[in-house]
Short mmCIF file of C-alpha atoms and ligand atoms in Angstrom, two decimals:
data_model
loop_
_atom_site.label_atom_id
_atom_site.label_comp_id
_atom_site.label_asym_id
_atom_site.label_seq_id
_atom_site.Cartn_x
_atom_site.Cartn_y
_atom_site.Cartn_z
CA UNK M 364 0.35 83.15 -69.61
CA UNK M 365 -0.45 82.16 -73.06
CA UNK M 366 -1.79 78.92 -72.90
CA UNK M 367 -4.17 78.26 -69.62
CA UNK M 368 -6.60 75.78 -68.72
CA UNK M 369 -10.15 76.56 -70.25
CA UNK M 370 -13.14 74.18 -68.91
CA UNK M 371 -17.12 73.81 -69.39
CA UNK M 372 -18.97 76.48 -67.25
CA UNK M 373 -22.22 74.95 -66.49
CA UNK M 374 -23.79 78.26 -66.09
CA UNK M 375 -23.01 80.10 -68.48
CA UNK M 376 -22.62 76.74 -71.46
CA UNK M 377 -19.58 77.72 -72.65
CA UNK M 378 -15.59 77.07 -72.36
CA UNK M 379 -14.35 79.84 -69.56
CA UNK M 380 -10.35 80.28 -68.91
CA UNK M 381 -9.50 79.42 -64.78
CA UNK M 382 -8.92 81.82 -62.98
CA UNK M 383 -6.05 82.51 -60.10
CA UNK M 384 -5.44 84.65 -57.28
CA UNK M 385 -1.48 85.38 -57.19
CA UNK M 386 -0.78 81.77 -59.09
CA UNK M 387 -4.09 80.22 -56.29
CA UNK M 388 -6.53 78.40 -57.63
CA UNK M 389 -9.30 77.81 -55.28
CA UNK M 390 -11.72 74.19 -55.99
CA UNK M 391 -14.06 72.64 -54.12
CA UNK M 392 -15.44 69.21 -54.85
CA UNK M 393 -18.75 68.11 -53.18
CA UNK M 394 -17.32 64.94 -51.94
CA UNK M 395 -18.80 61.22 -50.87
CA UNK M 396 -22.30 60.84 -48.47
CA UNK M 397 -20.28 58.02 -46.73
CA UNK M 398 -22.82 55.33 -46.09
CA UNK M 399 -21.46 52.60 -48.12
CA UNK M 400 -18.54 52.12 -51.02
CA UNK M 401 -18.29 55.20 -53.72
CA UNK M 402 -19.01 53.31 -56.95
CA UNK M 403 -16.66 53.71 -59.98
CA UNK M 404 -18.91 56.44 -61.55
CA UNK M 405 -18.83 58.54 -58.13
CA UNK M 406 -15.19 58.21 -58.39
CA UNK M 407 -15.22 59.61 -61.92
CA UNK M 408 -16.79 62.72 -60.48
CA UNK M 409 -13.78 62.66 -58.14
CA UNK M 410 -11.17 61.61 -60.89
CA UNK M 411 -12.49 65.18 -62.79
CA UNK M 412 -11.50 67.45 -59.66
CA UNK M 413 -7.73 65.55 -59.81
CA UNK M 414 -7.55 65.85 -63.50
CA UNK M 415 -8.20 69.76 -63.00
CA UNK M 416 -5.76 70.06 -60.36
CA UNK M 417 -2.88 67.87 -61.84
CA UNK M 418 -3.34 70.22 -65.20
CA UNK M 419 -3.22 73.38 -63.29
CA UNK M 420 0.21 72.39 -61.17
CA UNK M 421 1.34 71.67 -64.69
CA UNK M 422 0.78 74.69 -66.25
CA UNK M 423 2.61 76.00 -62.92
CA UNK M 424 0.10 77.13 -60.89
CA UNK M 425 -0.97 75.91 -56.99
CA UNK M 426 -4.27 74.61 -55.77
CA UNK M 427 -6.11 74.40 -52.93
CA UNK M 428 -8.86 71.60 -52.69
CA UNK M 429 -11.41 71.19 -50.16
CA UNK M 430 -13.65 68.28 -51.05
CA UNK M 431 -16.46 67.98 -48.00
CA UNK M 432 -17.33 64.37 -46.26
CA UNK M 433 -21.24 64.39 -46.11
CA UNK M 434 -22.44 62.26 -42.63
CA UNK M 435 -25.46 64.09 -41.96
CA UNK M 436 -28.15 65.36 -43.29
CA UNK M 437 -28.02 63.79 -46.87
CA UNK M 438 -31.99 62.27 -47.00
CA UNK M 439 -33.25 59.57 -49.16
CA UNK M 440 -35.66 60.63 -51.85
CA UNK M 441 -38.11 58.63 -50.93
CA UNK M 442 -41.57 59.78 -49.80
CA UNK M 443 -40.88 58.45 -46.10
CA UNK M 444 -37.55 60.64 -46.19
CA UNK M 445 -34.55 59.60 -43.83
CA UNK M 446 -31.12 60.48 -43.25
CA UNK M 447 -29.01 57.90 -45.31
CA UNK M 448 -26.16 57.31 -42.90
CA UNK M 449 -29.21 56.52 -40.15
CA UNK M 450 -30.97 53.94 -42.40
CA UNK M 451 -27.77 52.42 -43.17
CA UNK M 452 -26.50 52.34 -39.46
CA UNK M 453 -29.52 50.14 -38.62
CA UNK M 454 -29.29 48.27 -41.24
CA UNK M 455 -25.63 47.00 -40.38
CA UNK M 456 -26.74 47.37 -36.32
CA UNK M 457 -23.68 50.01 -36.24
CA UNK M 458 -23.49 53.34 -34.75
CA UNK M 459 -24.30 55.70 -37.21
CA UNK M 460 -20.99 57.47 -36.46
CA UNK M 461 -18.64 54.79 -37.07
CA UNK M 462 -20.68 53.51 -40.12
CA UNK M 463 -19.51 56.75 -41.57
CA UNK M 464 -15.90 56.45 -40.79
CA UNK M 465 -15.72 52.81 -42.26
CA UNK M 466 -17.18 54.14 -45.26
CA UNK M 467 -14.88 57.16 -44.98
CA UNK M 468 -11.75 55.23 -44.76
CA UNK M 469 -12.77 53.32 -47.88
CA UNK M 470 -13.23 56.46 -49.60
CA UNK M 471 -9.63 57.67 -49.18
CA UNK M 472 -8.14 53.81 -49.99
CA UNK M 473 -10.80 53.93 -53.43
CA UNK M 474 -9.13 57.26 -54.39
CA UNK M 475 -5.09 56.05 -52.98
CA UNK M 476 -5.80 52.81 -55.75
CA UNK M 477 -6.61 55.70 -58.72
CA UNK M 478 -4.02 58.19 -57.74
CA UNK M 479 -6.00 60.41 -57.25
CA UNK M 480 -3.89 63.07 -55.18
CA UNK M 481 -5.21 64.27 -51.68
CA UNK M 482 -7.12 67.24 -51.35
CA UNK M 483 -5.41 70.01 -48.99
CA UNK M 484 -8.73 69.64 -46.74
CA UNK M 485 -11.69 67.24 -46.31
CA UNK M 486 -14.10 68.54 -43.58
CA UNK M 487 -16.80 66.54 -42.17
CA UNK M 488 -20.77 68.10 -42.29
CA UNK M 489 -20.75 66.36 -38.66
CA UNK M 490 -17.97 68.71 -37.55
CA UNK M 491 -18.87 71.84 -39.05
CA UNK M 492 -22.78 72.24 -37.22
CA UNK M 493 -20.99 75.38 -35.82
CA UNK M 494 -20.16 77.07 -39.20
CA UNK M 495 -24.14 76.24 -40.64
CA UNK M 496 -25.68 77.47 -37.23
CA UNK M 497 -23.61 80.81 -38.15
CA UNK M 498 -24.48 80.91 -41.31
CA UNK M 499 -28.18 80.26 -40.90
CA UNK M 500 -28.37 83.08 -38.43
CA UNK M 501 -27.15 85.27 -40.97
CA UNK M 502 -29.43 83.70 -43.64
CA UNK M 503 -31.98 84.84 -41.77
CA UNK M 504 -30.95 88.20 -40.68
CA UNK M 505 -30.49 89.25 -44.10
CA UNK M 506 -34.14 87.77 -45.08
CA UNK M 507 -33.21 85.08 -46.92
CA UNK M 508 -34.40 82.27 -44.76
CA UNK M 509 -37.73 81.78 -42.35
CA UNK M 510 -38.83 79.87 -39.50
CA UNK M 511 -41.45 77.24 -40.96
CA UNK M 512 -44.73 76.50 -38.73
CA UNK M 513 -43.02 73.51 -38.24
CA UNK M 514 -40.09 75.12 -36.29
CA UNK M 515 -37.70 74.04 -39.16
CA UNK M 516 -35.47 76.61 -40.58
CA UNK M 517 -36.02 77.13 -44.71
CA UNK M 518 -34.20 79.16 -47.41
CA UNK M 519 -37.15 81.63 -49.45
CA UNK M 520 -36.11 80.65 -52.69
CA UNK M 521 -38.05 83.62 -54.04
CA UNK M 522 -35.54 86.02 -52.02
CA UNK M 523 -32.63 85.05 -54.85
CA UNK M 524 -33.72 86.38 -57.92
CA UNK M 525 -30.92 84.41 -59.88
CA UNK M 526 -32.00 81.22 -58.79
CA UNK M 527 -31.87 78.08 -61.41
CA UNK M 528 -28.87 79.68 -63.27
CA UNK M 529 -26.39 76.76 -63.00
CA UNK M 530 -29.25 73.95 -63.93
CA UNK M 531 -31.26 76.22 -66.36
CA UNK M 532 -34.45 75.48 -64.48
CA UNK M 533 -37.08 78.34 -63.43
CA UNK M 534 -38.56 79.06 -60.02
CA UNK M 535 -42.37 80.03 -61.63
CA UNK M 536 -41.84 76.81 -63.67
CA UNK M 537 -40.90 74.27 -60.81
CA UNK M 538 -43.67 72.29 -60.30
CA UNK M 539 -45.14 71.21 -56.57
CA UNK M 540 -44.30 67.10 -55.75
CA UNK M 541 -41.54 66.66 -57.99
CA UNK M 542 -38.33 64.68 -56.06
CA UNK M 543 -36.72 68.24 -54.79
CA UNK M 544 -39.50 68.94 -52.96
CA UNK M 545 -38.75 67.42 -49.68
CA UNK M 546 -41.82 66.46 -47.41
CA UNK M 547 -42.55 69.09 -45.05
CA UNK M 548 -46.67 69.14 -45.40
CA UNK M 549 -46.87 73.15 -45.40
CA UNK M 550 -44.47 73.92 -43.36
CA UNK M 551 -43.08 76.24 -46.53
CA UNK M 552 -44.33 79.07 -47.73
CA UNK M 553 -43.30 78.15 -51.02
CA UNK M 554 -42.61 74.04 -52.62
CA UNK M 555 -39.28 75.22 -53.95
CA UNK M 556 -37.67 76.14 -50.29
CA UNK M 557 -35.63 73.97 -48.53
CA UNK M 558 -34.57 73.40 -45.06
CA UNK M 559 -31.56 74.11 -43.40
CA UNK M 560 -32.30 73.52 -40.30
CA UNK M 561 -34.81 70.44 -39.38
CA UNK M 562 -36.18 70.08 -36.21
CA UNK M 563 -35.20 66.29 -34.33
CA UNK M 564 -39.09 65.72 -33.71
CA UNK M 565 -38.75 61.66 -33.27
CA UNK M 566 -35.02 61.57 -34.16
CA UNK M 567 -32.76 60.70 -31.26
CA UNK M 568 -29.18 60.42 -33.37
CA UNK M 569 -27.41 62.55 -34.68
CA UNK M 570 -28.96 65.57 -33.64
CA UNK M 571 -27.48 68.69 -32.53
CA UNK M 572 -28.76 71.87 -30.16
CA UNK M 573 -29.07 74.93 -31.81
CA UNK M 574 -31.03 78.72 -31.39
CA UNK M 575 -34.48 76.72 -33.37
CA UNK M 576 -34.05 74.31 -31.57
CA UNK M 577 -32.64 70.84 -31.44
CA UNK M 578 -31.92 68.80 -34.76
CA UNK M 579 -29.79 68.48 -38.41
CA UNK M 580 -29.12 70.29 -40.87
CA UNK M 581 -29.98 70.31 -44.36
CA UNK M 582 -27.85 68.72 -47.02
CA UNK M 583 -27.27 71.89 -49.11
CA UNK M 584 -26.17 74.26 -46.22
CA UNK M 585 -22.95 71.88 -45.28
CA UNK M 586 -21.50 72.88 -48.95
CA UNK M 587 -21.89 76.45 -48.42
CA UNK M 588 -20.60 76.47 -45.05
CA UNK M 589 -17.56 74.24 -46.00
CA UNK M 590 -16.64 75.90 -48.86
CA UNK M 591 -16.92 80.13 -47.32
CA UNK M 592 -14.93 78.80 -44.39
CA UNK M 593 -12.00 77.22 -45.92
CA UNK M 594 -12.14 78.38 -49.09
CA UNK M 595 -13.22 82.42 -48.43
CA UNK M 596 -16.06 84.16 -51.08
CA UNK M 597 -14.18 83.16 -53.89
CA UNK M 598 -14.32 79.66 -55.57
CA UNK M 599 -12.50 79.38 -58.33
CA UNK M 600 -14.26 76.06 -59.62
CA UNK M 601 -16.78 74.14 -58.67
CA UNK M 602 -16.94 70.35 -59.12
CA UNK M 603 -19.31 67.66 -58.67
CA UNK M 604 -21.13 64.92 -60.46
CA UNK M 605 -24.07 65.87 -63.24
CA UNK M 606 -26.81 64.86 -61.04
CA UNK M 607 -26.03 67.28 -58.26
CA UNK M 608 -26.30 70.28 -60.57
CA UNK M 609 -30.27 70.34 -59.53
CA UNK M 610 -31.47 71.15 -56.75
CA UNK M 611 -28.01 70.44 -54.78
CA UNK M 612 -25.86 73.34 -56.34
CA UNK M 613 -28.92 75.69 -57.24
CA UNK M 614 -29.25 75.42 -53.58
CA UNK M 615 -25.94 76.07 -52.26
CA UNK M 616 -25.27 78.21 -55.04
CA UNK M 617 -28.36 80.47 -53.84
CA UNK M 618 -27.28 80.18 -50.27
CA UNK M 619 -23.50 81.23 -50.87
CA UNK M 620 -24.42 84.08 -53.07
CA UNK M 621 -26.73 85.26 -50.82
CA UNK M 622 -24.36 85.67 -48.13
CA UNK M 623 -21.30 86.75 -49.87
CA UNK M 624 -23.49 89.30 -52.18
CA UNK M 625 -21.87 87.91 -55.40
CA UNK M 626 -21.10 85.24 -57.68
CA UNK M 627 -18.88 83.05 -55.44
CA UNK M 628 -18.44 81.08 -57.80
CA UNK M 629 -16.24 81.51 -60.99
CA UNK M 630 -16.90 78.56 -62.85
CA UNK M 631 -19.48 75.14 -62.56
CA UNK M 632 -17.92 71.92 -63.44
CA UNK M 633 -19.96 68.88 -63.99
CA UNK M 634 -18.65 65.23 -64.57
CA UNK M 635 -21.25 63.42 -66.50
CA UNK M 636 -23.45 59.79 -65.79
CA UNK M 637 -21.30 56.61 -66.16
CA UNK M 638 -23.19 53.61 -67.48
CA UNK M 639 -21.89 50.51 -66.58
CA UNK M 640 -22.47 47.30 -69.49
CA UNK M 641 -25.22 49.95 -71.29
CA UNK M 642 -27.12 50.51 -68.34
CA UNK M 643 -27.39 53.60 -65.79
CA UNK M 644 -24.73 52.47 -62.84
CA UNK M 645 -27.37 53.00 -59.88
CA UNK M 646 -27.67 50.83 -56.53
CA UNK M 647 -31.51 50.64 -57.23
CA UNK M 648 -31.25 48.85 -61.20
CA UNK M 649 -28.58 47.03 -59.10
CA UNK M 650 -26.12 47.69 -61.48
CA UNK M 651 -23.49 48.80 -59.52
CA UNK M 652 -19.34 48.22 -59.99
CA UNK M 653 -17.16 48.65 -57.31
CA UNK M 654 -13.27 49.42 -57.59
CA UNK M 655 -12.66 46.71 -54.91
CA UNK M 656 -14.67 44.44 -57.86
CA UNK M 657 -12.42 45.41 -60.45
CA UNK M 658 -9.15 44.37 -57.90
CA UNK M 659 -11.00 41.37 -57.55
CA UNK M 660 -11.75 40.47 -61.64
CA UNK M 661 -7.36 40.37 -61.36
CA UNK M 662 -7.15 43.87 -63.23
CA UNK M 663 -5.31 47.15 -62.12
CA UNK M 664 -7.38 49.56 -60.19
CA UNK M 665 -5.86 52.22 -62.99
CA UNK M 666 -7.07 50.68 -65.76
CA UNK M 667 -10.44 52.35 -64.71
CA UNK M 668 -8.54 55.57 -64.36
CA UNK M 669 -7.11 55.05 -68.10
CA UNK M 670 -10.73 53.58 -69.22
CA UNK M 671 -12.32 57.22 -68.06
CA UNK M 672 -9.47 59.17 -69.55
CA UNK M 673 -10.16 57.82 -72.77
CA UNK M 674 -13.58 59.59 -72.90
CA UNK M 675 -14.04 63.06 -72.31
CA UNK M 676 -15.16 63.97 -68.66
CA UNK M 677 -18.39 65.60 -69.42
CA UNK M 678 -19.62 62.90 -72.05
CA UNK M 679 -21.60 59.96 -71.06
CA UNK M 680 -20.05 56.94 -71.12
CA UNK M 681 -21.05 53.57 -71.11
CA UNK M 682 -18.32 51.31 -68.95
CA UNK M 683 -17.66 47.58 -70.24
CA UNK M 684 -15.51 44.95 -68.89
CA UNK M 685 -13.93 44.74 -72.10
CA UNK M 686 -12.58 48.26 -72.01
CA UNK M 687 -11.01 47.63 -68.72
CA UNK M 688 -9.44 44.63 -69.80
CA UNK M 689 -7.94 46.62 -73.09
CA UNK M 690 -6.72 49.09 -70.72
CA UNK M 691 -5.11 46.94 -68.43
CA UNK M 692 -3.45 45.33 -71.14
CA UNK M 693 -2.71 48.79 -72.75
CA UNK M 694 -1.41 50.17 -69.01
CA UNK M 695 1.17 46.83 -68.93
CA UNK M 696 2.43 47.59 -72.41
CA UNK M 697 3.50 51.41 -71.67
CA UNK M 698 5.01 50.20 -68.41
CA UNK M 699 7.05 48.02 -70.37
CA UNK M 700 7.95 50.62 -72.63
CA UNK M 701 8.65 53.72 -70.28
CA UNK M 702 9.98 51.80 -66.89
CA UNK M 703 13.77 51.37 -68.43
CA UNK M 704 13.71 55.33 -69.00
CA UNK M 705 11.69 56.48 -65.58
CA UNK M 706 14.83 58.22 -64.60
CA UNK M 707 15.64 60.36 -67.30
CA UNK M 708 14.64 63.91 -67.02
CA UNK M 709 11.61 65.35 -68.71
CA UNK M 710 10.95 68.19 -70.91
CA UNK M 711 7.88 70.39 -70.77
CA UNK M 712 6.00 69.04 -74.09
CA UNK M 713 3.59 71.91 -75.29
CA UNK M 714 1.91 69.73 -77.40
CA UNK M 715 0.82 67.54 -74.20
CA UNK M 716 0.02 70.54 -72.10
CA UNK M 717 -2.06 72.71 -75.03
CA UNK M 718 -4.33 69.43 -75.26
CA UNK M 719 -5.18 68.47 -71.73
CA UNK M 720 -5.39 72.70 -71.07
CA UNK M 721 -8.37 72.65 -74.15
CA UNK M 722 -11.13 71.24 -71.33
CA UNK M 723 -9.60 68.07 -70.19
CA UNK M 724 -9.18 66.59 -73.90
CA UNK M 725 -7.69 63.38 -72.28
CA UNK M 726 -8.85 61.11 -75.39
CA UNK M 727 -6.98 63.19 -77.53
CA UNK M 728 -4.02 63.22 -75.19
CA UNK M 729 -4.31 59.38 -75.45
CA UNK M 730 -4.58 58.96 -78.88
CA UNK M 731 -1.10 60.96 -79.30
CA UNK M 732 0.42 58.58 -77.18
CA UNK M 733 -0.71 55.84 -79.02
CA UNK M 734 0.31 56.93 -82.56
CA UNK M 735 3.61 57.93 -80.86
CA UNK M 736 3.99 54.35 -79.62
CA UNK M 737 3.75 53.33 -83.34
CA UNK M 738 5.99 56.07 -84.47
CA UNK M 739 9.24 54.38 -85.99
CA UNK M 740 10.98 57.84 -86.34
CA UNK M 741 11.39 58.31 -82.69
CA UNK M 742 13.94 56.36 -80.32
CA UNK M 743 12.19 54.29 -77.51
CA UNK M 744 13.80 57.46 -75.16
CA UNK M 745 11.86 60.12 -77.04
CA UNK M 746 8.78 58.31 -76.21
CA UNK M 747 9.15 57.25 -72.58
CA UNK M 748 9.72 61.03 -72.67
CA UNK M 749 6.76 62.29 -73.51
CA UNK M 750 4.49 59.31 -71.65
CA UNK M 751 6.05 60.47 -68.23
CA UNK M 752 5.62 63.86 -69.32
CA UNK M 753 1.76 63.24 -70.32
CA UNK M 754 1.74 60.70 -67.25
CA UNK M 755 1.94 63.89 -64.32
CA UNK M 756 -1.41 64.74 -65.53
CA UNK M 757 -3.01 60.87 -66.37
CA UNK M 758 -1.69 59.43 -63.05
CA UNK M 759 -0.81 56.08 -64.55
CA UNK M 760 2.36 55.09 -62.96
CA UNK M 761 3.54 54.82 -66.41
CA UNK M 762 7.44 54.58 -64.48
CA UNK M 763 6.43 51.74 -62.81
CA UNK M 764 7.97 48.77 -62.79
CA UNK M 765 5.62 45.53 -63.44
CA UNK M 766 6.08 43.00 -60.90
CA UNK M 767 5.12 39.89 -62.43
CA UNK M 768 3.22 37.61 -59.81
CA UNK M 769 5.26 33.71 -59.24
CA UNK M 770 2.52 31.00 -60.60
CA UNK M 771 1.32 28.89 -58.04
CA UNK M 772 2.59 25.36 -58.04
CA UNK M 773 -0.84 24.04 -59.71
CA UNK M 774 -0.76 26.67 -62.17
CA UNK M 775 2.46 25.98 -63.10
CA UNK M 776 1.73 22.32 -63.45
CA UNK M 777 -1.23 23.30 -65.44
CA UNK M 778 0.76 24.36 -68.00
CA UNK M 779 3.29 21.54 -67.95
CA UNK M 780 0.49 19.16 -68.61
CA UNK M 781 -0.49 21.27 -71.68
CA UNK M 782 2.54 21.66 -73.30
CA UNK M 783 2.48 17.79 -72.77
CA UNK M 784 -1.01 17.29 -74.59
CA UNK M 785 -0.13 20.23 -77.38
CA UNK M 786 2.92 17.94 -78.12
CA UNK M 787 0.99 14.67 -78.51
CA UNK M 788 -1.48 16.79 -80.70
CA UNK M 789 -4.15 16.57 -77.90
CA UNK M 790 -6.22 19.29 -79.07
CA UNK M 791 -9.16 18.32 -76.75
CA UNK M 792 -7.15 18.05 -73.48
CA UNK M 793 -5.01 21.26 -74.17
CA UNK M 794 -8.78 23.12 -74.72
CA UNK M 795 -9.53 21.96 -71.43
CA UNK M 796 -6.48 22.72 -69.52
CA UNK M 797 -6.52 25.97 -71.69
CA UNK M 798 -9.80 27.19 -69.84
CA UNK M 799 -8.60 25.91 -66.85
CA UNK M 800 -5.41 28.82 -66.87
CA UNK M 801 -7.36 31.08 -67.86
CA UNK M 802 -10.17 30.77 -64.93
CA UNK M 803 -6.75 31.30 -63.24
CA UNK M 804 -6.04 34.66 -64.53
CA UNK M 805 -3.73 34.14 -67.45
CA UNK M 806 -3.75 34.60 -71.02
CA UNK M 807 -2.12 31.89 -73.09
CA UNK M 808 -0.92 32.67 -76.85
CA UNK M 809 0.09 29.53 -78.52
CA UNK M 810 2.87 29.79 -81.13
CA UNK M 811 4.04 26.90 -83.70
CA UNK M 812 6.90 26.58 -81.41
CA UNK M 813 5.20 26.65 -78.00
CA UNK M 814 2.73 28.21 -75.44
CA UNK M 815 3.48 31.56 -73.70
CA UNK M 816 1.32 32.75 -70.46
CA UNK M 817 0.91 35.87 -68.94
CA UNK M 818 -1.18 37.35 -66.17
CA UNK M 819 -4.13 39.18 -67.37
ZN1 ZN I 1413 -22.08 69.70 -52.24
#
C-alpha cells in the first residue's frame, strides 16, 4: 500500500508506519479507573485510540480494540495509599462494586455523545484476577518477580534490562520516595519494584484468594494480562494518555516483554495534557470540565470532539469555552451545508486520506475544509462531498440534520416584546430583554430591518 498511516512512537521519538497482520491491526487502549465521570481531557486520550482506528478502516484495513475497565487495584498517590474505587465507595456509602458500574455506564454514554465507536472488547481488571494470578506465577517462574517479606508479590525491575525505554527514564537514576514508589516500608529489594500482588492485611473488599495469599492486584499487571489474553504477544499500538507513559507503561511494558520474550509492542502512542481555561484540567486544582457540563452550557457534545481535532493529538492544548462555542457554531454551519447532499455517494479523496494518514494531522484536515467552504469554484455538491468523506474519520455527523428546538412560550414572548421596544426606538428596554434571550440560550443578530434568533 502506498500511502499508510504513520504515528509518533514514544519509544523510539520518531514517526513509525502501522503495522498489520493479514489487513489486522491489533490496539489496546488503557481505558477509564471508573470511580467517578472521565473528564473531557481523559476522553481526549480516548478520542486518539478512535481517531487511529477510524483512519485505519479508511485506508481499508480492520481493527481490533480492547480498551481495559480498571475497578481494582488503581491506588491513590498519596502517602496513606488506597484503592480509588474503595475511597470513593465510602465516600458515596455505595458498594464498591456498583460504584464502578455507575461510573462504567457513564463511561460508555461520555464516549456514545463523541462518537467515539465501540471497542471490539472492554474487560474488567475485576474479572480477569484469573489471567494476573497466571501470569504472576509465570513472572515468577521465569525470575522476574519475588515474594516481598511482606508476603506481597513484586516485579525485580533490575531483571529487565530494557526498562525506562518508552519514558526515557533510567533504573540507576530513579531516585528512592519519588510518587512511583509505592509504600511498602522494605518490603522490596529494590525502590523501583512494584507489586503485583498485595496482600489484603486490613482490607476486607475487594479482595481475592490466590497461591500468596489473599488480596489485589497491582494496577500495572491488569494491562498486561488484558492485553496477552485478548490481544496475543503482538500489539500493534499502544494508546493511552501522556501521564501514564511513567511508571504505568514502563511497568506493563517490562512485565509483557518479559513474558512474551520480545517487544510486544510495535508502537507507543501518547495523547498529550489538556488544559482547561489555561490551567492543568485536574480534580485536585479543581479545574475539572465534564462532557455532561458542556450538554448542560446548551452546546453539542461534538463540538468538543471538533475543538480537539483542531489541535494535533500529541500537542498540549489549552481548552476555552470560547473554542467550544466557535465549534458549535462551526459544527451547525457544515450541517447546514452537507445535510441536503448526505445521500449522495462518496468518492475516496486522497487528499483527505494522505493528511489524516501523516500522524493524525486533523488541524490540517480542518483547515482544508474550511478554505473549501470558501471555495467559489466548487458546487455546494463537491463540497458536501468531501466533508462526508473527511467526516468517516472526524465523527461529526456532518449528514445530520439540525433539529431546531420550538421556543418556549416566554421565550417567544420575549422576543415579541423586543421587536416592540426596537420599534419605538427603546434602546434601553431591548438591551434588557436582549440579555434576557440570551441567558435563554439564543443568539440575537439585529438587522436594520429586524431581529433574527437562533439557538446557540
Ligand atoms: Zn494500562
Amino acid at each position: 500500500m502506498l500511502n499508510r498511516l504513520s504515528l509518533y512512537d514514544t519509544k523510539s521519538r520518531q514517526n513509525l508506519e502501522v503495522q498489520d497482520e493479514d489487513g489486522l491491526v491489533k490496539i489496546y487502549c488503557c481505558g477509564p479507573t471508573v470511580y467517578r465521570p472521565a473528564h473531557v481531557g481523559n476522553l481526549r486520550t480516548f478520542l486518539l485510540a478512535d481517531l487511529i482506528k477510524k483512519t485505519l478502516e479508511l485506508n481499508g484495513l480492520a481493527v481490533k480494540l480492547v480498551q481495559n475497565i480498571t475497578d481494582v487495584g488503581h491506588m491513590t498517590e498519596d502517602v496513606e495509599e488506597e484503592d480509588k474505587i474503595l475511597s470513593q465507595s465510602a465516600l458515596e456509602k455505595v458498594d464498591p462494586f456498583s460504584l464502578a458500574r455507575k461510573y462504567e455506564l457513564i463511561f460508555h454514554n461520555d464516549l456514545a455523545l463523541l462518537n467515539i465507536a465501540k471497542a471490539d472488547l472492554y474487560p474488567r481488571a475485576s474479572e480477569s484476577i484469573a489471567l494476573m494470578h497466571e501470569l504472576i506465577a509465570e513472572l515468577l517462574k521465569k525470575n522476574h518477580a519475588y515474594i516481598g517479606s511482606d508476603g506481597c508479590v513484586y516485579f525485580d525491575a533490575k531483571s529487565f534490562p530494557n526498562y525506562g525505554q518508552v519514558s526515557g527514564n533510567r533504573l540507576d537514576a530513579l531516585k528512592p520516595g519519588h510518587r512511583y514508589e509505592y509504600t511498602e516500608g522494605g518490603a522490596k529489594r529494590f525502590h523501583a519494584d512494584w507489586a503485583l500482588w498485595k496482600i489484603a492485611t486490613h482490607r476486607t473488599e475487594m479482595i481475592w484468594d490466590s497461591p500468596w495469599g489473599s488480596g489485589f492486584p497491582g494496577w500495572h499487571i491488569e494491562c498486561s494480562a488484558m492485553s496477552l489474553e485478548y490481544l496475543g504477544k503482538r500489539i500493534d499500538v499502544h494508546v493511552g494518555g501522556i501521564d501514564l507513559r511513567f511508571p504505568h507503561h514502563e511497568n506493563e511494558r517490562a512485565q509483557s516483554d518479559a513474558i512474551t520474550g520480545t517487544d510486544t509492542v510495535l508502537l507507543w502512542s501518547h495523547g498529550e495534557h489538556l488544559l482547561f481555561e489555561g490551567r492543568k484540567m485536574s480534580k485536585s486544582a479543581n479545574n475539572v470540565l465534564l462532557l455532561s457540563e458542556v450538554i448542560e452550557g446548551g452546546y453539542d457534545p461534538l463540538s468538543i470532539r471538533l475543538a480537539f481535532l483542531e489541535n494535533r493529538y500529541r500537542m498540549q492544548m489549552d481548552l476555552t469555552w470560547s473554542a467550544i462555542s466557535a465549534a458549535h457554531t462551526t459544527l451547525k454551519r457544515w450541517r447546514a451545508l452537507v445535510n441536503p447532499y448526505r445521500n449522495i455517494s462518496v468518492a475516496n479523496n486522497a487528499e483527505v486520506l494522505e493528511t489524516i494518514n501523516k500522524d493524525l494531522d486533523t488541524p490540517r484536515l480542518i483547515s482544508l475544509l474550511r478554505s473549501a467552504e470558501k471555495d467559489m469554484s466548487r458546487t455546494s455538491e463537491e463540497k458536501a462531498a468531501l466533508f462526508l468523506y473527511a467526516d468517516k474519520v472526524l465523527g461529526l455527523d456532518l449528514g445530520r440534520q439540525e433539529i431546531i428546538k420550538p421556543l418556549p412560550n416566554d421565550v417567544a414572548e420575549t422576543l415579541k416584546q423586543r421587536e416592540i421596544a426596537r420599534r419605538e426606538k427603546n434602546w434601553e428596554e431591548s438591551d434588557r430583554l436582549r440579555k434576557i434571550l440570551e441567558s435563554n440560550g439564543l443568539i440575537i443578530k439585529d438587522t436594520a430591518a429586524t431581529q433574527e434568533w437562533e439557538w446557540r
